PDB file of C-alpha atoms in Angstrom:
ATOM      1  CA  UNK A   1      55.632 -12.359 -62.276  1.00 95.00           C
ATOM      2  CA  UNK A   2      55.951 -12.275 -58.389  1.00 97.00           C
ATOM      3  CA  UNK A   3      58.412 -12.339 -56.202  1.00 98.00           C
ATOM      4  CA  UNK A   4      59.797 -13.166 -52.836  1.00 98.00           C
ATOM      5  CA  UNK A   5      62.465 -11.691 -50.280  1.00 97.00           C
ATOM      6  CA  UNK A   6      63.587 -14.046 -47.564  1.00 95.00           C
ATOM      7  CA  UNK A   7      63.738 -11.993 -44.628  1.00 91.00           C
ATOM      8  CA  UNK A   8      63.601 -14.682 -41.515  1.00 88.00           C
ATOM      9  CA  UNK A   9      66.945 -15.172 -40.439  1.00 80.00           C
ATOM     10  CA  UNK A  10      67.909 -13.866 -37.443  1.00 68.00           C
ATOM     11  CA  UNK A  11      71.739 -12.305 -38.156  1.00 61.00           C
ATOM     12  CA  UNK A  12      73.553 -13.801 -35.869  1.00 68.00           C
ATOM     13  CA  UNK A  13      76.991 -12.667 -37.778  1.00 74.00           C
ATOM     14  CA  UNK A  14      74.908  -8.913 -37.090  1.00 70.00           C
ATOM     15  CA  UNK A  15      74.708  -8.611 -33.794  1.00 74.00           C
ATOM     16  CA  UNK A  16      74.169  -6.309 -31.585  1.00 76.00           C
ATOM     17  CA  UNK A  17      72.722  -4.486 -34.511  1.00 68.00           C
ATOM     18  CA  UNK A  18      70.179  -7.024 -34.952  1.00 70.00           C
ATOM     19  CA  UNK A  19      69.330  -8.055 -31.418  1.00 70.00           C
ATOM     20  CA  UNK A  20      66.812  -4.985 -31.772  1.00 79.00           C
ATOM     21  CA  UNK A  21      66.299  -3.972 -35.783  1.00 80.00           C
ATOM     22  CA  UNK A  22      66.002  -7.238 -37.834  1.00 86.00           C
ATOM     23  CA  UNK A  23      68.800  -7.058 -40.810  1.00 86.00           C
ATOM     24  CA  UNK A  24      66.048  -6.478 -43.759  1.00 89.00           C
ATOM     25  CA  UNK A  25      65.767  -2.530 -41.931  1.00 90.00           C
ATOM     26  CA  UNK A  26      69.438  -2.307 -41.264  1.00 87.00           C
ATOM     27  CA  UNK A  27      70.119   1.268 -42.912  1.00 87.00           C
ATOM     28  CA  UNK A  28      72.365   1.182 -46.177  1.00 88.00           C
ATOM     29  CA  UNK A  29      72.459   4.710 -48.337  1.00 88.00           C
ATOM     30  CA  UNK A  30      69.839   6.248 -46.274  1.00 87.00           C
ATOM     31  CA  UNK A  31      67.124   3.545 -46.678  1.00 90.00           C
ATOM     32  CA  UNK A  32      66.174   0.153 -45.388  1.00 92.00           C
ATOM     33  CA  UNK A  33      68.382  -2.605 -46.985  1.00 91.00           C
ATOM     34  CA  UNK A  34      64.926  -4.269 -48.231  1.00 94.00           C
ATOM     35  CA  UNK A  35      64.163  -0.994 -49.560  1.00 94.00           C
ATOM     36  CA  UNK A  36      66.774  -1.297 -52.264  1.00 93.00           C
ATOM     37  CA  UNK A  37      65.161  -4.829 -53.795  1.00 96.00           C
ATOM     38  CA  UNK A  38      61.440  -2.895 -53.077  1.00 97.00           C
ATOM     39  CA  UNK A  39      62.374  -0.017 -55.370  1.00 95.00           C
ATOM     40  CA  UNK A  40      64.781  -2.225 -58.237  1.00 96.00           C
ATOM     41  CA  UNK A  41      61.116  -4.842 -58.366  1.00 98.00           C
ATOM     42  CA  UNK A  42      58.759  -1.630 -58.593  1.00 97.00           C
ATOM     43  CA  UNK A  43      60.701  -0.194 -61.116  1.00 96.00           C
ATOM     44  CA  UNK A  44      61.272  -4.044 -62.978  1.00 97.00           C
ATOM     45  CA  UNK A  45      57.446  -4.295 -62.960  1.00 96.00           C
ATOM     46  CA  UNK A  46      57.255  -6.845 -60.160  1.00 98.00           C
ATOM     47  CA  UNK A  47      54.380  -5.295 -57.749  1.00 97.00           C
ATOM     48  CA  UNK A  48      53.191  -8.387 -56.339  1.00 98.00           C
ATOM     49  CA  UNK A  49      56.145  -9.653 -53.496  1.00 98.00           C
ATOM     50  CA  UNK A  50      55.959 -11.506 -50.326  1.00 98.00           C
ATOM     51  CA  UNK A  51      58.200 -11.393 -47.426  1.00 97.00           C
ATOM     52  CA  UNK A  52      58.423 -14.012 -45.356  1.00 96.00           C
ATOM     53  CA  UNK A  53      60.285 -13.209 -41.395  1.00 93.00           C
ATOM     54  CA  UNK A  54      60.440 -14.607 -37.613  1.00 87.00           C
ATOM     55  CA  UNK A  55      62.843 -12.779 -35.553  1.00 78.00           C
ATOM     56  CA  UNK A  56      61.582  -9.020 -34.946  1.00 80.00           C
ATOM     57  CA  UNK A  57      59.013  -9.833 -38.288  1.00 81.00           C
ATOM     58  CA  UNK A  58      56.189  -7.299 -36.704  1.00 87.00           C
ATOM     59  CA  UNK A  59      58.747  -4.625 -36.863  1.00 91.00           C
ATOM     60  CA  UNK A  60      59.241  -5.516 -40.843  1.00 92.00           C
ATOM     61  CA  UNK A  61      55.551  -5.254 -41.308  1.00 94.00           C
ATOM     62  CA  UNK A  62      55.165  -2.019 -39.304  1.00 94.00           C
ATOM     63  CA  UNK A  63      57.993  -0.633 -41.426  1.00 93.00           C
ATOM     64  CA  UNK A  64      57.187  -1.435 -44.960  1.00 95.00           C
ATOM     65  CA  UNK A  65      53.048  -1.740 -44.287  1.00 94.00           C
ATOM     66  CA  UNK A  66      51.382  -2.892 -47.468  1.00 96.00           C
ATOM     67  CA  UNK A  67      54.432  -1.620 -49.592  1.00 96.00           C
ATOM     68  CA  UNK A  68      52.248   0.993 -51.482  1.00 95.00           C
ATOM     69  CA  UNK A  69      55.739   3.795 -50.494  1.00 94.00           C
ATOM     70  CA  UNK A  70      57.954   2.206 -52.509  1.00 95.00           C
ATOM     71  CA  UNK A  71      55.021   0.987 -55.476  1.00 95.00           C
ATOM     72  CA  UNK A  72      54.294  -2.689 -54.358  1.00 97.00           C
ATOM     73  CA  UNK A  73      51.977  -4.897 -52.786  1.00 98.00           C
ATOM     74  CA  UNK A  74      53.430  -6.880 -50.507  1.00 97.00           C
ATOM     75  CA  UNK A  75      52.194  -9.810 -48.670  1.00 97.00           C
ATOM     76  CA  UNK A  76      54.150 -11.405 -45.053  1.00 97.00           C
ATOM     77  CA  UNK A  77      54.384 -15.084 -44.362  1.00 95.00           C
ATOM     78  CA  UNK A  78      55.351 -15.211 -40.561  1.00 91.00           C
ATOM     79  CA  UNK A  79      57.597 -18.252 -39.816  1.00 87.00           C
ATOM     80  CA  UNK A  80      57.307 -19.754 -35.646  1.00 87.00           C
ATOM     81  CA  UNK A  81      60.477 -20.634 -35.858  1.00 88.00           C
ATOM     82  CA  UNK A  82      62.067 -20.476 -39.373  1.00 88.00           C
ATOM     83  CA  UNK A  83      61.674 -22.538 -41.784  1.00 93.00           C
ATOM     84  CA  UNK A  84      65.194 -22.195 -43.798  1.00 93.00           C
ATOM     85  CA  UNK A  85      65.247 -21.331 -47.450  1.00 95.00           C
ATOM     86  CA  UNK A  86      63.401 -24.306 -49.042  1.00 96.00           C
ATOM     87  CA  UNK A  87      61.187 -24.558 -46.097  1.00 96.00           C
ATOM     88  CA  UNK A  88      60.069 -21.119 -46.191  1.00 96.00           C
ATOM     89  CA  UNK A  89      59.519 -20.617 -49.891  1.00 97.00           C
ATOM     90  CA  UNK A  90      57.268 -24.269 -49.974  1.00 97.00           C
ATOM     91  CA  UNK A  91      54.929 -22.017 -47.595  1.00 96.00           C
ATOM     92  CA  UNK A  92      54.870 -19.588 -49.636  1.00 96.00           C
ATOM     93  CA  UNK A  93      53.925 -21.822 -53.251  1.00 97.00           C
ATOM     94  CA  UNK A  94      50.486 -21.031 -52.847  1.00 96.00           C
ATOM     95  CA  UNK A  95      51.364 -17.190 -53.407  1.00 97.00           C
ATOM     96  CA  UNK A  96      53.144 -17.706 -56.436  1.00 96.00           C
ATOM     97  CA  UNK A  97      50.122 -19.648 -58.550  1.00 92.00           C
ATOM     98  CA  UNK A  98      52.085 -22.154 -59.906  1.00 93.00           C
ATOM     99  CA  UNK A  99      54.087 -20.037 -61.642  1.00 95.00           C
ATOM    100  CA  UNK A 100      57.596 -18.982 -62.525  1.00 96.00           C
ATOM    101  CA  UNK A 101      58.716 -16.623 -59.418  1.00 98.00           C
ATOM    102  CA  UNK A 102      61.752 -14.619 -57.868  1.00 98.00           C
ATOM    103  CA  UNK A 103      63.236 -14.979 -54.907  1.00 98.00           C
ATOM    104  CA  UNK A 104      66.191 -12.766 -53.028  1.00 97.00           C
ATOM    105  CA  UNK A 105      68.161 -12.946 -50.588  1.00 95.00           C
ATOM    106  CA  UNK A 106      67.041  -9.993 -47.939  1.00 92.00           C
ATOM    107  CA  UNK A 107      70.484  -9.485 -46.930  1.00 89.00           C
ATOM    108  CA  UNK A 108      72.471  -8.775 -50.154  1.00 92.00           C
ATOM    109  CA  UNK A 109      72.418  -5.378 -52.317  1.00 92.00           C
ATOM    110  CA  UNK A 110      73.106  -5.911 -56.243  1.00 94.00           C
ATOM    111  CA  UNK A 111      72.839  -4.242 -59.277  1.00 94.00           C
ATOM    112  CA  UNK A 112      71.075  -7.136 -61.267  1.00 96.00           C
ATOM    113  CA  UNK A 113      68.101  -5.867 -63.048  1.00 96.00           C
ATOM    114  CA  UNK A 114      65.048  -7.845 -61.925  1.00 97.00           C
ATOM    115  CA  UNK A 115      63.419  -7.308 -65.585  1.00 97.00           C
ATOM    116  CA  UNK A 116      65.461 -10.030 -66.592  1.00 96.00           C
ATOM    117  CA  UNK A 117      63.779 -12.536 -64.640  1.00 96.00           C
ATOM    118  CA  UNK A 118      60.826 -12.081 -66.771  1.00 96.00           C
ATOM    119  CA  UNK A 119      62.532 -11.980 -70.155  1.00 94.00           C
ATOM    120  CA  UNK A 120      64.216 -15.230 -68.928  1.00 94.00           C
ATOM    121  CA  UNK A 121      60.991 -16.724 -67.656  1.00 93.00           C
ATOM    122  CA  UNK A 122      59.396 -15.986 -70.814  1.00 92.00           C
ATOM    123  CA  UNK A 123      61.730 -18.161 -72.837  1.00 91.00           C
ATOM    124  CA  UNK A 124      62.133 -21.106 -70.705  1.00 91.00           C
ATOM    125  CA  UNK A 125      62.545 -24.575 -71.579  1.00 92.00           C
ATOM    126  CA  UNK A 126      59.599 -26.717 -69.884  1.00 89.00           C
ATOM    127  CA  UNK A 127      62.059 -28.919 -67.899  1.00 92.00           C
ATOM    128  CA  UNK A 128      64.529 -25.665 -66.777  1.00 96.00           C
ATOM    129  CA  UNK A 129      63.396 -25.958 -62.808  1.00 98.00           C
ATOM    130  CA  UNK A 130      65.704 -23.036 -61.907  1.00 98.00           C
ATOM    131  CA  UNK A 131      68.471 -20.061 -63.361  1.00 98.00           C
ATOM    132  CA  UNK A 132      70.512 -18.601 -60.345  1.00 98.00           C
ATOM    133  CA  UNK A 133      72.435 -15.391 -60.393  1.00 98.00           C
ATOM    134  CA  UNK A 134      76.031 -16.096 -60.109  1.00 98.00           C
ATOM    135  CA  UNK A 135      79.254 -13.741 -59.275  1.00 97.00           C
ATOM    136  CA  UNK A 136      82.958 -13.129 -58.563  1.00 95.00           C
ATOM    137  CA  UNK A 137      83.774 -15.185 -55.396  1.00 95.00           C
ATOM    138  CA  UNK A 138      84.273 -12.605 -52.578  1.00 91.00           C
ATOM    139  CA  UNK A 139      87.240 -12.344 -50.035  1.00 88.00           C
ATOM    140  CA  UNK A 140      84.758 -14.194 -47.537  1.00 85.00           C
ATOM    141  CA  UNK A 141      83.949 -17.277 -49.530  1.00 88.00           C
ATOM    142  CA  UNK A 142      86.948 -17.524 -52.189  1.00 90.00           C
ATOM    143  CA  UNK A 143      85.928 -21.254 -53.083  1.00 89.00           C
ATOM    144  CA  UNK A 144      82.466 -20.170 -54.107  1.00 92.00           C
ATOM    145  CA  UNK A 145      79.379 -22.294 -54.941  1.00 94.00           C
ATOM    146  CA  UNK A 146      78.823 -23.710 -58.584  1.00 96.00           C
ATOM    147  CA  UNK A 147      80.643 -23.618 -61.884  1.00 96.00           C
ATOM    148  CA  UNK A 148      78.693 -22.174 -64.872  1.00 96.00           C
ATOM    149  CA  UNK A 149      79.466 -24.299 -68.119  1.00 95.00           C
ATOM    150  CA  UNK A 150      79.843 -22.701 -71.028  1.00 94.00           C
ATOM    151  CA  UNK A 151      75.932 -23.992 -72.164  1.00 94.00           C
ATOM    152  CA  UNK A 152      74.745 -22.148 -68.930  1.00 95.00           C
ATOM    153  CA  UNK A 153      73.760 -24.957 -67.074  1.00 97.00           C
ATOM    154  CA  UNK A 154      74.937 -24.860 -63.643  1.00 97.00           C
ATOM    155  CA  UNK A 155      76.827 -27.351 -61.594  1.00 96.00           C
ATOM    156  CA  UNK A 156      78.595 -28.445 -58.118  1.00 94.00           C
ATOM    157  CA  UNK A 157      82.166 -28.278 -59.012  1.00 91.00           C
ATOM    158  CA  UNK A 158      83.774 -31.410 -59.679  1.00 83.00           C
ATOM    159  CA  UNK A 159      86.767 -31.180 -57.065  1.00 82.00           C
ATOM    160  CA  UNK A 160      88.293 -28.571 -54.806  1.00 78.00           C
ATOM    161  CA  UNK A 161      90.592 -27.529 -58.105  1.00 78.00           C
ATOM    162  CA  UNK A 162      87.210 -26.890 -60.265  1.00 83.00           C
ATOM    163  CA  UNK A 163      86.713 -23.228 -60.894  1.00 87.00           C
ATOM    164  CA  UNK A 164      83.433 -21.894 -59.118  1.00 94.00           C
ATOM    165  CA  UNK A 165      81.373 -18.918 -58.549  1.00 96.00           C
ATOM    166  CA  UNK A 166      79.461 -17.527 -55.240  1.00 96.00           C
ATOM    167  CA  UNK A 167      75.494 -17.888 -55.581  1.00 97.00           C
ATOM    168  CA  UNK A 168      74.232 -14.652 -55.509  1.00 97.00           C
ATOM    169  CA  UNK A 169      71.044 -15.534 -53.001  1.00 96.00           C
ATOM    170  CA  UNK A 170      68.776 -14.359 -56.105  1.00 98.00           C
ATOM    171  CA  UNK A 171      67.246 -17.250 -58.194  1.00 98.00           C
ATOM    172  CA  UNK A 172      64.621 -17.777 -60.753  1.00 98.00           C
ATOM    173  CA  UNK A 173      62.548 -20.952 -59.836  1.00 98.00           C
ATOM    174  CA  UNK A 174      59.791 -23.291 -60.817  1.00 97.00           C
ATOM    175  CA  UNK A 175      57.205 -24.318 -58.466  1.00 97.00           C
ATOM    176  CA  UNK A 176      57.883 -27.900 -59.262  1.00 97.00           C
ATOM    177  CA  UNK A 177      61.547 -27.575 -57.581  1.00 97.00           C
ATOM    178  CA  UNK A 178      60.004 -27.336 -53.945  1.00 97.00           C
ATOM    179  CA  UNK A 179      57.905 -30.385 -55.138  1.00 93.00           C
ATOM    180  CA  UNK A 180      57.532 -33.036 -51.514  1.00 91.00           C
ATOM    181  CA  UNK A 181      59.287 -30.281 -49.367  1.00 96.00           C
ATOM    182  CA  UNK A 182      57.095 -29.828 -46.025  1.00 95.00           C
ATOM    183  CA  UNK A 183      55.762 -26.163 -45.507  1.00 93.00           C
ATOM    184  CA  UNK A 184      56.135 -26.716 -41.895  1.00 93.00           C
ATOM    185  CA  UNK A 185      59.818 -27.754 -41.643  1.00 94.00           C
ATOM    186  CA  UNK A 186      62.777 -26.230 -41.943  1.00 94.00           C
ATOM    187  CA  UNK A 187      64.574 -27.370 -45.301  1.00 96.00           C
ATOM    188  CA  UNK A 188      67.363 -26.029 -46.670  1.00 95.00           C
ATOM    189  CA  UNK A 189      67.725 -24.663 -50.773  1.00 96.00           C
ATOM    190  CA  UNK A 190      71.095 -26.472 -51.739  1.00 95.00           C
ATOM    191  CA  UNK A 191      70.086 -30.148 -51.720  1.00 96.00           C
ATOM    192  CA  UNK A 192      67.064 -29.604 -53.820  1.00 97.00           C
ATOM    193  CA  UNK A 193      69.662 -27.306 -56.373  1.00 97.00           C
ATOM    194  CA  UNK A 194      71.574 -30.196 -56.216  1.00 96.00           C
ATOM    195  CA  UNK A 195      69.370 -32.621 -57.520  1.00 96.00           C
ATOM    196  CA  UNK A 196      68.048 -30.539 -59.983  1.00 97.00           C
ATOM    197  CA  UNK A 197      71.670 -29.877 -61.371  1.00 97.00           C
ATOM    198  CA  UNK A 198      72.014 -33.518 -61.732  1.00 96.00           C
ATOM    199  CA  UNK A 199      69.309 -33.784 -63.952  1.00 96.00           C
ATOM    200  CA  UNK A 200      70.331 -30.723 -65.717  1.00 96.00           C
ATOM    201  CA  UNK A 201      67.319 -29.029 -64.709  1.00 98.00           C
ATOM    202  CA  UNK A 202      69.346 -25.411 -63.457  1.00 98.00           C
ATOM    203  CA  UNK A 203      70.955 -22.889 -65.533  1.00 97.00           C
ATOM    204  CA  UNK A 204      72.455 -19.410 -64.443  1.00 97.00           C
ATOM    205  CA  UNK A 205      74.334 -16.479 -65.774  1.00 97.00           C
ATOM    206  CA  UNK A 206      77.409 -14.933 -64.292  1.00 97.00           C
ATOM    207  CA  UNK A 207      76.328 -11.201 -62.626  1.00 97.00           C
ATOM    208  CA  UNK A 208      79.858  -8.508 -63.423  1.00 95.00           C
ATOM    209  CA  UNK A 209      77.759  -5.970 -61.631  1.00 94.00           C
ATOM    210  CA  UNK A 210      77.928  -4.737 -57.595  1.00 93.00           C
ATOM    211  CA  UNK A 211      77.142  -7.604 -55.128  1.00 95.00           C
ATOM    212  CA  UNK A 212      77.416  -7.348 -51.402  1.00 92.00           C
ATOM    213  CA  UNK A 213      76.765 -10.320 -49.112  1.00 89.00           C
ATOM    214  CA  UNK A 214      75.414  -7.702 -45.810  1.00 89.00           C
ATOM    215  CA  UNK A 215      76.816 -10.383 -43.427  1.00 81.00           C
ATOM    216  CA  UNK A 216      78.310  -8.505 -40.821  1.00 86.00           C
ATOM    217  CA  UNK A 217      78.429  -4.944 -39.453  1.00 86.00           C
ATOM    218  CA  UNK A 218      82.025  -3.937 -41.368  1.00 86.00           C
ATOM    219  CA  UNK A 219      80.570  -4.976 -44.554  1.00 88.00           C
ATOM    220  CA  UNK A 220      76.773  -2.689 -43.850  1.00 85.00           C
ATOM    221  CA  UNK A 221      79.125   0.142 -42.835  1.00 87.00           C
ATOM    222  CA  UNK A 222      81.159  -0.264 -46.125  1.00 85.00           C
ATOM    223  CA  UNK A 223      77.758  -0.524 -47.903  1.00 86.00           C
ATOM    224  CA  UNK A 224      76.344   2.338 -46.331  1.00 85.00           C
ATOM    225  CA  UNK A 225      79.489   4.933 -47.152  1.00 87.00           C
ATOM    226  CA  UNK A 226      79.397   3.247 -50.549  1.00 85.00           C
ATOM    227  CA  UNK A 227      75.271   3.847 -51.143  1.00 86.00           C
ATOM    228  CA  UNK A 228      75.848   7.552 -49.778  1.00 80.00           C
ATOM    229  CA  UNK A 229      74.004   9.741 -51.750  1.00 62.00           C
ATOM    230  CA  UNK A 230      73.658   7.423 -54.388  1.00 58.00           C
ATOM    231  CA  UNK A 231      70.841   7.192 -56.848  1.00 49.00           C
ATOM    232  CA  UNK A 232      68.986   3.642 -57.257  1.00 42.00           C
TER     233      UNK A 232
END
């Protein structure tokens, strides 16, 4: 399986951190924020990543090289300007040889265990387009994103009173979701979830694990005194 860590936004909500350091290098624990996915997909046997990145994306390069520190082989996909979350992974399809792949958010830490992206893609029905990780709604975003049934298929919620959970920025997916989208545009991911959902194409689990959305400089500073001295 391979894998892909969408590193192109510009973290606005980060500034003035970011307006020299794009977020992916931010420091959390002593490492790179990216470093944290790097070393979770070495150690999940996922060698084979790409990154894609616009804003500061030659320092991301210069940082991580060709990925053989942390046991990878990583690949870049430079975006002029970015190309959102759809947009930038339908550049990337080519990569991923029409094959099940990975994708995370750059800008979250979590606990999930990438190995279970391969168990899951292993055992897939042929129409399942995408599984998305899935957790406790945080302070920040208490209405969340999607409600998990109790089959695991994954749905908008059905009114404001419908229990939902936050999407966790890490999803399994099928090249065949991405489907029509231009590689050159921006697109974003949620429409094309949507329309899967509706055909009951998307499943997910619910993640009780550590999940931090790295959004703004309270929450990396929280992260960081958390990650201190931690092991992976």
């Amino acid at each position: 399986m391979r894998a892909m860590i969408l590193a192109a936004g510009r973290g606005e909500r980060m500034r003035p951190l970011t307006d020299t350091c794009p977020k992916p290098l931010l420091p959390a624990g002593g490492r790179p924020l990216i470093a944290w996915h790097l070393e979770r997909l070495a150690n999940a046997g996922i060698i084979d990543i790409l990154v894609n990145h616009a804003w500061l994306g030659e320092r991301i390069e210069a940082a991580l090289g060709d990925g053989r520190a942390y046991g990878v082989r990583l690949r870049y996909s430079a975006e002029s300007p970015a190309l959102e979350t759809a947009g930038g992974i339908a550049r990337a399809l080519p990569f991923f040889q029409d094959r099940p792949f990975l994708v995370l958010n750059g800008d979250v830490w979590c606990d999930w265990d990438p190995a279970r992206a391969i168990r899951l893609a292993a055992a897939w029905p042929a129409d399942r387009l995408a599984h998305l990780v899935l957790v406790n709604n945080p302070a920040h975003h208490p209405a969340g994103d999607f409600t998990l049934r109790a089959d695991g298929l994954v749905e908008p919620p059905a009114d404001a009173s419908t229990p939902a959970l936050t999407f966790a920025g890490i999803g399994l997916y099928r090249p065949a979701l991405f489907a029509g989208t231009d590689p050159d545009r921006p697109a974003p991911l949620a429409p094309l979830l949507r329309r899967a959902m509706a055909a009951g194409a998307v499943a997910g689990e619910r993640h009780a694990g550590r999940w931090i959305d790295v959004g703004t400089p309270a929450r990396l500073a929280a992260l960081d005194a958390e990650l201190a001295g931690r092991e992976t």
